[in-house]
JSON list of C-alpha atoms in Angstrom, two decimals:
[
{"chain": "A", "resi": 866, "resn": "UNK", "atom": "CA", "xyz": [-134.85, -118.18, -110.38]},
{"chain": "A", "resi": 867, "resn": "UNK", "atom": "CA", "xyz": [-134.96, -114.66, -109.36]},
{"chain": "A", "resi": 868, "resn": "UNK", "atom": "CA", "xyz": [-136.32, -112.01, -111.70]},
{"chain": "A", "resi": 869, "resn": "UNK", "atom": "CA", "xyz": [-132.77, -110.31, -111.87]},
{"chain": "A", "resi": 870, "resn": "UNK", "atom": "CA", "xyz": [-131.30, -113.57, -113.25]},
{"chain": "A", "resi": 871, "resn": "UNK", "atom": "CA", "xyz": [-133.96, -113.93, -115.82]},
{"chain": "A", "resi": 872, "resn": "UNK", "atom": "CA", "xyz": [-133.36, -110.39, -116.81]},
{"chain": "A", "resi": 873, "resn": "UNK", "atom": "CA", "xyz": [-129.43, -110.86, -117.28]},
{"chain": "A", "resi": 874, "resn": "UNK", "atom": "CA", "xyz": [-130.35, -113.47, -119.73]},
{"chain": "A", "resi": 875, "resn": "UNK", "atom": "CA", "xyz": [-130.36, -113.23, -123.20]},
{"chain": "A", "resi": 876, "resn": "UNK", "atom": "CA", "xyz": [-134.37, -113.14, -124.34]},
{"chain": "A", "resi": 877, "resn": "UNK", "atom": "CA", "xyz": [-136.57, -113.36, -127.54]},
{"chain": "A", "resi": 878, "resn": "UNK", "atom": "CA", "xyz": [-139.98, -112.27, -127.19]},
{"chain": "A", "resi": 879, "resn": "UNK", "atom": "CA", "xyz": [-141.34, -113.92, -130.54]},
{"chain": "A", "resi": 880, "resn": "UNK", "atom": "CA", "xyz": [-145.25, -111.87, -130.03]},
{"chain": "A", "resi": 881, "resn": "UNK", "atom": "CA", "xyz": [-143.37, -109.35, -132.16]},
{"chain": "A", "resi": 882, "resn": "UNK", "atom": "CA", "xyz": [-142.27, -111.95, -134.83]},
{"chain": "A", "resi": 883, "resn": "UNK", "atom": "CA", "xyz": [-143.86, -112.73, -137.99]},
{"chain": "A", "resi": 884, "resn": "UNK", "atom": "CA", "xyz": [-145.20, -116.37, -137.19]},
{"chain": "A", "resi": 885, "resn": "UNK", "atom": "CA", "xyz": [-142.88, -118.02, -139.74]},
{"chain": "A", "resi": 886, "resn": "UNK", "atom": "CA", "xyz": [-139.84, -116.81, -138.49]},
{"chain": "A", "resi": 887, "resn": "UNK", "atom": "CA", "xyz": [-140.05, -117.46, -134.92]},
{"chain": "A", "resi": 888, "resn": "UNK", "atom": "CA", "xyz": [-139.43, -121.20, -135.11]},
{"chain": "A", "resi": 889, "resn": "UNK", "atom": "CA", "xyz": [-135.70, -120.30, -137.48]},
{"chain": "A", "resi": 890, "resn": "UNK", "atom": "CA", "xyz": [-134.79, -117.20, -135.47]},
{"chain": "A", "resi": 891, "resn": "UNK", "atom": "CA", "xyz": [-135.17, -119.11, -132.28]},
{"chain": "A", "resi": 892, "resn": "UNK", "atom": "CA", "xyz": [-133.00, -121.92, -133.29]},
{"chain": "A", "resi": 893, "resn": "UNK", "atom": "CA", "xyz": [-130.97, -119.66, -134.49]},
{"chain": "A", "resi": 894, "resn": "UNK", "atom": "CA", "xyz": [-130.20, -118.35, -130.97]},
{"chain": "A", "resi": 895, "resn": "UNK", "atom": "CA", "xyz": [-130.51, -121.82, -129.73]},
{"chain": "A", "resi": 896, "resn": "UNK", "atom": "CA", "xyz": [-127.63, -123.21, -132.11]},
{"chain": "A", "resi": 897, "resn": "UNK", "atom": "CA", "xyz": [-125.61, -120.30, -130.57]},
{"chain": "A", "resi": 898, "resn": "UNK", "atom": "CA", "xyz": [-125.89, -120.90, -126.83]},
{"chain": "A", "resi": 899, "resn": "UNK", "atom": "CA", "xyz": [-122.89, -122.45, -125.29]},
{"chain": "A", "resi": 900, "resn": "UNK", "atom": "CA", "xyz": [-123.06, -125.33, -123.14]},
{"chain": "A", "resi": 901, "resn": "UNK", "atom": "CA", "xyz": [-124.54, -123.97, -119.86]},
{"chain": "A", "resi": 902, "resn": "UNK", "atom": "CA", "xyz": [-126.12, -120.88, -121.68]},
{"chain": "A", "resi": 903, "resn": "UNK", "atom": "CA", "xyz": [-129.78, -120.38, -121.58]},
{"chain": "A", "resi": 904, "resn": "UNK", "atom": "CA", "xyz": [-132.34, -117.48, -123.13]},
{"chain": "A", "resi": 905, "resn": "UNK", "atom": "CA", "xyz": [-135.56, -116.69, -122.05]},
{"chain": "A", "resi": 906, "resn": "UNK", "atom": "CA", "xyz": [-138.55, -117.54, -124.49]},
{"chain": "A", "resi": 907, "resn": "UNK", "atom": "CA", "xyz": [-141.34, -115.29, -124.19]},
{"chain": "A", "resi": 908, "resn": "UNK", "atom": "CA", "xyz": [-144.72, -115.73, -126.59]},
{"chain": "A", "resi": 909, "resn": "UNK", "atom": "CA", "xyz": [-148.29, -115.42, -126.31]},
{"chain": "A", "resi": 910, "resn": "UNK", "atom": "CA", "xyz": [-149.43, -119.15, -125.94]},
{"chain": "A", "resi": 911, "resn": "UNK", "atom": "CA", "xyz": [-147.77, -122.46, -124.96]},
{"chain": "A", "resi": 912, "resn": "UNK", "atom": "CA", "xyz": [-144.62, -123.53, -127.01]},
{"chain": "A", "resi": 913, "resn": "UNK", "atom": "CA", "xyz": [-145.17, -126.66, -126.72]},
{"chain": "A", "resi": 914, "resn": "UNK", "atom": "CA", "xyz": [-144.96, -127.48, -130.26]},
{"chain": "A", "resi": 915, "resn": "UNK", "atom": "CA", "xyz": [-141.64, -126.07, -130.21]},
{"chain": "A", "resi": 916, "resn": "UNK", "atom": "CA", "xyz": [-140.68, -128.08, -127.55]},
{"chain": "A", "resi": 917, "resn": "UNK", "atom": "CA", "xyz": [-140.81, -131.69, -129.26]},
{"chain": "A", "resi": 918, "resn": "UNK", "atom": "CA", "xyz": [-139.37, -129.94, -132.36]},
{"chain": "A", "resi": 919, "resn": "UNK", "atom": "CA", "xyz": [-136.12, -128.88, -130.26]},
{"chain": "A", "resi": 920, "resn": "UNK", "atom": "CA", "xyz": [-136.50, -132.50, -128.55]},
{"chain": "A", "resi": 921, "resn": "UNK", "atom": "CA", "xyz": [-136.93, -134.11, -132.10]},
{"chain": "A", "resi": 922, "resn": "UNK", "atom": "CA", "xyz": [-133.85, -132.01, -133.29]},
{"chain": "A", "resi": 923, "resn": "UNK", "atom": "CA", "xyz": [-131.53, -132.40, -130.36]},
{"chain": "A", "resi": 924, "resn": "UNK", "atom": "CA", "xyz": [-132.50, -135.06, -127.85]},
{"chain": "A", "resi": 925, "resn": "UNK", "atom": "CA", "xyz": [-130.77, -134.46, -124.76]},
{"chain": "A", "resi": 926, "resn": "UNK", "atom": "CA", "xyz": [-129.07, -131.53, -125.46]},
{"chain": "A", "resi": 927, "resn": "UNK", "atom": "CA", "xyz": [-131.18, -128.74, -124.16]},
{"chain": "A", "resi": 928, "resn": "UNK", "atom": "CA", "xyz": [-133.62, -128.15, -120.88]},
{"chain": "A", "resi": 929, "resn": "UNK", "atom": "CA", "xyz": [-136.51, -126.88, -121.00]},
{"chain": "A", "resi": 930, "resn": "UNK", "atom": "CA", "xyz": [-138.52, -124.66, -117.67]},
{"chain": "A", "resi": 931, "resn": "UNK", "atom": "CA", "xyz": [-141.35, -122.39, -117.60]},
{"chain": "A", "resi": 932, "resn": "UNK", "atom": "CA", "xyz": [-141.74, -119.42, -115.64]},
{"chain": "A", "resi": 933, "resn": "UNK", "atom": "CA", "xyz": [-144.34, -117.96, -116.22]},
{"chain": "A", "resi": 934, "resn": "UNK", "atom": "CA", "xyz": [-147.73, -120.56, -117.73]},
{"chain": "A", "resi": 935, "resn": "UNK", "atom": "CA", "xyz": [-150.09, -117.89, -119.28]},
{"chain": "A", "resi": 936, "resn": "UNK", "atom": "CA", "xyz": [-152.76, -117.20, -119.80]},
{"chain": "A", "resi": 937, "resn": "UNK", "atom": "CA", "xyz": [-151.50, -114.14, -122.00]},
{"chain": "A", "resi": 938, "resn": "UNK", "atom": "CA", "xyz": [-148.30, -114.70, -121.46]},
{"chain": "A", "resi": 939, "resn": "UNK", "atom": "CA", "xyz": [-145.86, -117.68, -121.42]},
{"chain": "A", "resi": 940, "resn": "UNK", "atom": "CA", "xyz": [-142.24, -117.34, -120.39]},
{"chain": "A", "resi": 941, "resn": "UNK", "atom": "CA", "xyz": [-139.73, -120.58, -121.16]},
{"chain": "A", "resi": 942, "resn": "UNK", "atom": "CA", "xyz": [-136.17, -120.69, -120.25]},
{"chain": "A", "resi": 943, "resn": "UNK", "atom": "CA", "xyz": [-134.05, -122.79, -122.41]},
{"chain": "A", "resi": 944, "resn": "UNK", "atom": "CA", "xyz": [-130.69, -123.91, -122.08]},
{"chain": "A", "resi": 945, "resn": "UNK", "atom": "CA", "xyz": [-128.02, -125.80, -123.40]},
{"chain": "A", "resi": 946, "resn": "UNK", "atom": "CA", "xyz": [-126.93, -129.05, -121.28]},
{"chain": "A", "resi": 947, "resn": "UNK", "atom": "CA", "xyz": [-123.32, -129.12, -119.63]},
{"chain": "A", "resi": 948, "resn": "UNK", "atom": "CA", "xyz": [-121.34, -131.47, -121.92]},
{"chain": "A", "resi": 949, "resn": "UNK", "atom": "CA", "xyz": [-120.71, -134.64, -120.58]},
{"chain": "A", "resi": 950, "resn": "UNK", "atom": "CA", "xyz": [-118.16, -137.30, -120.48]},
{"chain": "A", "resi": 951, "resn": "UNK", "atom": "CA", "xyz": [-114.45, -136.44, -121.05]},
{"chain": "A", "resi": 952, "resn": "UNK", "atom": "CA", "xyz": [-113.35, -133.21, -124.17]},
{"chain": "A", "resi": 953, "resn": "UNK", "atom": "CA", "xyz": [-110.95, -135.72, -125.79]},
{"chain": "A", "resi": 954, "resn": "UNK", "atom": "CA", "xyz": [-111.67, -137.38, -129.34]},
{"chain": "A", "resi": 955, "resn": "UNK", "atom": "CA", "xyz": [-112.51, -140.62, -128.41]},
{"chain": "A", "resi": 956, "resn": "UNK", "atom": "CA", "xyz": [-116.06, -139.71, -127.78]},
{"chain": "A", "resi": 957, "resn": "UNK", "atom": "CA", "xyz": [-117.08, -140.14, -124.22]},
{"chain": "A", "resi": 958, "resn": "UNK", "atom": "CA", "xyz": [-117.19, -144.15, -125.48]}
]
């Protein structure tokens, strides 16, 4: 990905959040992407914890690729998963 699409993208950069409100304000944005949206993720050490929380929350429904792997800085983009199956009500079954 080329630096202009990363910087087109909707970001947080959570080094300027109060710890305990990263994890809410970032699934906050999360909860809003639309399928095929992404952010960028920006922070100060490996999300990784985040990371099995989002898997934990919503298996399946989000990717997850770094850009950028510290040391002082890591940059994540995450995005929501094209739906799959057909849009009608019987539930892809």
């Amino acid at each position: 990905m080329t630096t202009a699409e990363t910087e087109s993208k909707p970001s947080i950069d959570v080094r300027t959040i109060p710890p305990v409100e990263r994890h809410p304000k970032i699934f906050g944005m999360l909860n809003a992407l639309a399928a095929g949206g992404s952010l960028i993720l920006i922070n100060d050490h490996d999300p990784r914890p985040l990371h099995y929380q989002l898997e934990a929350r919503h298996p399946g429904e989000f990717f997850w690729e770094y850009l950028e792997q510290g040391p002082d800085v890591w940059r994540v983009e995450i995005g929501r998963l094209e739906a799959s199956g057909c849009e009608c009500c019987c539930g892809s079954h």
